[in-house]
PDB file of C-alpha atoms in Angstrom:
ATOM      1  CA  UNK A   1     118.932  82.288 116.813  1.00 89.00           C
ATOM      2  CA  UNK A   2     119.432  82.724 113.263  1.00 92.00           C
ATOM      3  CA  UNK A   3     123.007  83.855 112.627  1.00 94.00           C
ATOM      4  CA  UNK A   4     124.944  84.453 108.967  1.00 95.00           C
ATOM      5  CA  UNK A   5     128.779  84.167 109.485  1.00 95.00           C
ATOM      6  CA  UNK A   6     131.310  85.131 106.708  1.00 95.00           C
ATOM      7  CA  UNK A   7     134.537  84.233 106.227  1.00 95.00           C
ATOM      8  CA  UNK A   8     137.218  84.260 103.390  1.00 96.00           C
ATOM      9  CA  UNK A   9     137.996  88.325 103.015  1.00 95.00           C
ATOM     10  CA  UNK A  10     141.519  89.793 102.541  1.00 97.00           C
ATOM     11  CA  UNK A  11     143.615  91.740 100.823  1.00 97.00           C
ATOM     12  CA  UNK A  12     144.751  90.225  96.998  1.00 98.00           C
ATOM     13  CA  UNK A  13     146.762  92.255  94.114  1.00 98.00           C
ATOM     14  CA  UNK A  14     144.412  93.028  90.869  1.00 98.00           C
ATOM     15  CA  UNK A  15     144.394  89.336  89.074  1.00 98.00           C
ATOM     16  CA  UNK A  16     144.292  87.457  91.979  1.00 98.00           C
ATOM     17  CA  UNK A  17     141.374  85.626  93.785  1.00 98.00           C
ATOM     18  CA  UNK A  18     139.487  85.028  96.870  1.00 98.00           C
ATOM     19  CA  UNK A  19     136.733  82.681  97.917  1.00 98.00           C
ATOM     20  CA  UNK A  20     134.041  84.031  99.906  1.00 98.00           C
ATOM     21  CA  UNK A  21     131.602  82.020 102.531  1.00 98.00           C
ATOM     22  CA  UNK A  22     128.922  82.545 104.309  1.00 97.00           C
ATOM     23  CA  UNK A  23     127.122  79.611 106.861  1.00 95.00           C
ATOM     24  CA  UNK A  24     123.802  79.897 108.201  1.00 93.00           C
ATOM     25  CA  UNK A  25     122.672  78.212 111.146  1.00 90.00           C
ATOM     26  CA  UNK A  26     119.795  78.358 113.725  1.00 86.00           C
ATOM     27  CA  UNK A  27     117.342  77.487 110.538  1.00 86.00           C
ATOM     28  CA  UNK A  28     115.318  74.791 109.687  1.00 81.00           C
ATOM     29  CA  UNK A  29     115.761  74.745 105.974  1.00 81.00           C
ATOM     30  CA  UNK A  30     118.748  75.676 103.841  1.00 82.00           C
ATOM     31  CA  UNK A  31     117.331  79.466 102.631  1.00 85.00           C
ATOM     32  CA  UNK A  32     115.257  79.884  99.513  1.00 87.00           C
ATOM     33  CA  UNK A  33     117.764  82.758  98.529  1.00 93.00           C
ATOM     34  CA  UNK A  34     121.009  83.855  99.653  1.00 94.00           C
ATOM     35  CA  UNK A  35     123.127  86.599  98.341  1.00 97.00           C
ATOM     36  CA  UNK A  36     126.487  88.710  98.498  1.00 98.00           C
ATOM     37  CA  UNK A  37     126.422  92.268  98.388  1.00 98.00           C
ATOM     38  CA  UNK A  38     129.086  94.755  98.850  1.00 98.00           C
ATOM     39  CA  UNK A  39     129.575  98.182 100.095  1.00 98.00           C
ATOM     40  CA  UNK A  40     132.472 100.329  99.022  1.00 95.00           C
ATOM     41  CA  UNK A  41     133.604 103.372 101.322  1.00 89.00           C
ATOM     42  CA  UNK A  42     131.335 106.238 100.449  1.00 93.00           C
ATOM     43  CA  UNK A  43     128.836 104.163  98.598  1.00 96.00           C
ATOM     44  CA  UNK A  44     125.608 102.526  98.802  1.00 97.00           C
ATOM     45  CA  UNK A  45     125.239  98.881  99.245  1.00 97.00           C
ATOM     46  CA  UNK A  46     124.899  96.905  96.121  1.00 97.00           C
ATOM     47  CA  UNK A  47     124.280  93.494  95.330  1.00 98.00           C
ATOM     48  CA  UNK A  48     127.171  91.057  93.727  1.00 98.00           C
ATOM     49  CA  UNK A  49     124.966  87.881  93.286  1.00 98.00           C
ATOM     50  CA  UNK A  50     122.210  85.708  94.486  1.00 97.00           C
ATOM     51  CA  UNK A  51     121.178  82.350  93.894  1.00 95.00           C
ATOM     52  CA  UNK A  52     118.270  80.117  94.616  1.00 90.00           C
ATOM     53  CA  UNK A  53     117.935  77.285  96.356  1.00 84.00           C
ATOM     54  CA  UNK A  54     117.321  75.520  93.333  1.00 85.00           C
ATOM     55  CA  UNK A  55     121.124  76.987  92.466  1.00 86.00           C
ATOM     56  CA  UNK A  56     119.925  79.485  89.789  1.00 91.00           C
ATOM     57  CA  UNK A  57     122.485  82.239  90.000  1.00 95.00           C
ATOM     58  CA  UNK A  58     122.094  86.104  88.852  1.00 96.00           C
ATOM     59  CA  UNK A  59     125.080  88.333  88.777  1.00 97.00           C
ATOM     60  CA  UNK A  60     125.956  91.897  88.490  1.00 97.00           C
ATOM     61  CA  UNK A  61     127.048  93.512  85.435  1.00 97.00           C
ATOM     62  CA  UNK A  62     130.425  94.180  86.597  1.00 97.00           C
ATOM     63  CA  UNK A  63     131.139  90.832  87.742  1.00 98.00           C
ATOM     64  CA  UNK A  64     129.888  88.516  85.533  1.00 98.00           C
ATOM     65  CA  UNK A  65     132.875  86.272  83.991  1.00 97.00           C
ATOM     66  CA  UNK A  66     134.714  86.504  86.895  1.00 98.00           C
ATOM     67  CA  UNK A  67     132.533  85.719  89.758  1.00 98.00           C
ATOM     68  CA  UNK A  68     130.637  82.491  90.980  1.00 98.00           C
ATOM     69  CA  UNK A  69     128.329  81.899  92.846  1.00 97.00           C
ATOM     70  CA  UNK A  70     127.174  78.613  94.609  1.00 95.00           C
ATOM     71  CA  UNK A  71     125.447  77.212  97.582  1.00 93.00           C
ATOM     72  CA  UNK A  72     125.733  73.995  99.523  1.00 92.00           C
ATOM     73  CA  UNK A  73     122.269  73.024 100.675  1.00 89.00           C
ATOM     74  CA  UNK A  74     123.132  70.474 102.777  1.00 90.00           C
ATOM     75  CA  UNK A  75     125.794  72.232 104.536  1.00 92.00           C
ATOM     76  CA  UNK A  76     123.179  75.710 104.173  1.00 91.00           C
ATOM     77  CA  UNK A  77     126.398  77.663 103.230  1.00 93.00           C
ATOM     78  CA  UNK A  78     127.335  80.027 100.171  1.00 94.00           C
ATOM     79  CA  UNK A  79     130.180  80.743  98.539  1.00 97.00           C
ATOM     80  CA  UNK A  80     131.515  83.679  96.054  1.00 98.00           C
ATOM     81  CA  UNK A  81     134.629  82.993  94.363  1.00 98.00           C
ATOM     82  CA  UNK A  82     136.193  85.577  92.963  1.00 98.00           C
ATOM     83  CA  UNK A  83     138.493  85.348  90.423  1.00 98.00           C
ATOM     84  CA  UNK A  84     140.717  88.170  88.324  1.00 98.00           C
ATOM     85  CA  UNK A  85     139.738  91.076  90.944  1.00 98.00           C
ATOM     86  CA  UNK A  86     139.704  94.483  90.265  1.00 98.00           C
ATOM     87  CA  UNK A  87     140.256  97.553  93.019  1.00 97.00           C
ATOM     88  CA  UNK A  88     136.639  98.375  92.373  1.00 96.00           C
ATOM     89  CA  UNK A  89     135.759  95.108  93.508  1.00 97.00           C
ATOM     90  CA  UNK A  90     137.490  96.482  97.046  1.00 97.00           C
ATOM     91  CA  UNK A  91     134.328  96.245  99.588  1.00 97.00           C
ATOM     92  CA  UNK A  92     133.017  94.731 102.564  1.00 98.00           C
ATOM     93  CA  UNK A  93     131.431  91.998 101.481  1.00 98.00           C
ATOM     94  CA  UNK A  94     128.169  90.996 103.785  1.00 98.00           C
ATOM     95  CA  UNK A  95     126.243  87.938 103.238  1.00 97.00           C
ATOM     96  CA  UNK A  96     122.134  88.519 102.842  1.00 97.00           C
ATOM     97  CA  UNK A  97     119.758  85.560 103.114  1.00 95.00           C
ATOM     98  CA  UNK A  98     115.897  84.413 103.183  1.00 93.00           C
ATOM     99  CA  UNK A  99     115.296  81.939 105.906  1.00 90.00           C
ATOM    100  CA  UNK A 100     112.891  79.765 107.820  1.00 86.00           C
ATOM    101  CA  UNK A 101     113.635  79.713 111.579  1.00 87.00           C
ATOM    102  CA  UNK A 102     110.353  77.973 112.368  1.00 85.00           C
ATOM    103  CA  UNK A 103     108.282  75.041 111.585  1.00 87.00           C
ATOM    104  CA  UNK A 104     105.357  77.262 110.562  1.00 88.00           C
ATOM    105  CA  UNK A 105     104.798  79.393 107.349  1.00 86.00           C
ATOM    106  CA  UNK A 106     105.249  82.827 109.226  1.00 88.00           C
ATOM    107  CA  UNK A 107     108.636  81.783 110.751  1.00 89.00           C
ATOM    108  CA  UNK A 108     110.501  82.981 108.348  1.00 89.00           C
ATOM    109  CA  UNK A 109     112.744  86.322 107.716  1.00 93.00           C
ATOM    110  CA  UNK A 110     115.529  88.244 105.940  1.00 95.00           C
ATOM    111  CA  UNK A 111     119.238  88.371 107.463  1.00 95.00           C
ATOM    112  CA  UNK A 112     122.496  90.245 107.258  1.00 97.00           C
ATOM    113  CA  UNK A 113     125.827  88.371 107.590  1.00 97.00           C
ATOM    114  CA  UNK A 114     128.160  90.631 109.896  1.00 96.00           C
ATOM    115  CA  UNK A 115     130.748  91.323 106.509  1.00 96.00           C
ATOM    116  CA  UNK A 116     134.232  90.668 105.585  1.00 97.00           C
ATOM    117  CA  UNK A 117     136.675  92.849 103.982  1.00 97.00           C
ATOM    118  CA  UNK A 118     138.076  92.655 100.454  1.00 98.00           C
ATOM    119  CA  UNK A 119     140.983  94.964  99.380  1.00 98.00           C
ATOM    120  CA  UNK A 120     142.572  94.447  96.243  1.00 98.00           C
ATOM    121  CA  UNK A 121     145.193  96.631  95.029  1.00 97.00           C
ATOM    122  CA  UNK A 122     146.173  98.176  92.124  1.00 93.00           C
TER     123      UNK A 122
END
């Protein structure tokens, strides 16, 4: 069973930082492309970052400068870290990868991380 689990949400003041992590397990290769997006309270979901497997990152506007993304491929886990936060970067945060579950081709899917909370205050 393919399962995305996040971990490293909270609540920070507007400066401070939080690292972000999300581990992927019941796959058979660490996933071509993983991402963080967010979703703000009366919003639509937007995307933060992705990155490869070949660790080629792509950021959103907003974030860029402050946020980083990375992924371990031998551990097949993710990480955001987010540095001088900003209320608007308040959120829950939810982990979104491309995996492989299966030996063949076809055995392969999309995935949602369950989400963790970021609050930052003003």
């Amino acid at each position: 069973q393919v399962q995305l689990v996040e971990s490293g949400g909270g609540f920070v003041q507007a400066g401070g930082s939080l690292r972000l992590s999300c581990a992927a397990s019941g796959i058979i290769f660490s996933p071509s492309v993983m991402g963080w997006y967010r979703q703000a309270p009366g919003k639509q979901r937007e995307l933060v970052a992705k990155i490869t497997r070949g660790n080629t990152p792509n950021y959103q506007e907003s974030v860029k400068g402050r946020f980083t993304i990375s992924m371990d491929n031998a551990k097949k886990t993710m990480y955001l870290q987010m540095n001088s936060l900003k209320p608007e970067d308040t959120g829950v945060y939810y982990c979104n990868a491309d995996v492989q579950y299966g030996v063949l081709p076809s055995q392969r899917g999309n995935y949602w991380g369950q989400g963790t909370q970021v609050s930052v205050s003003s």
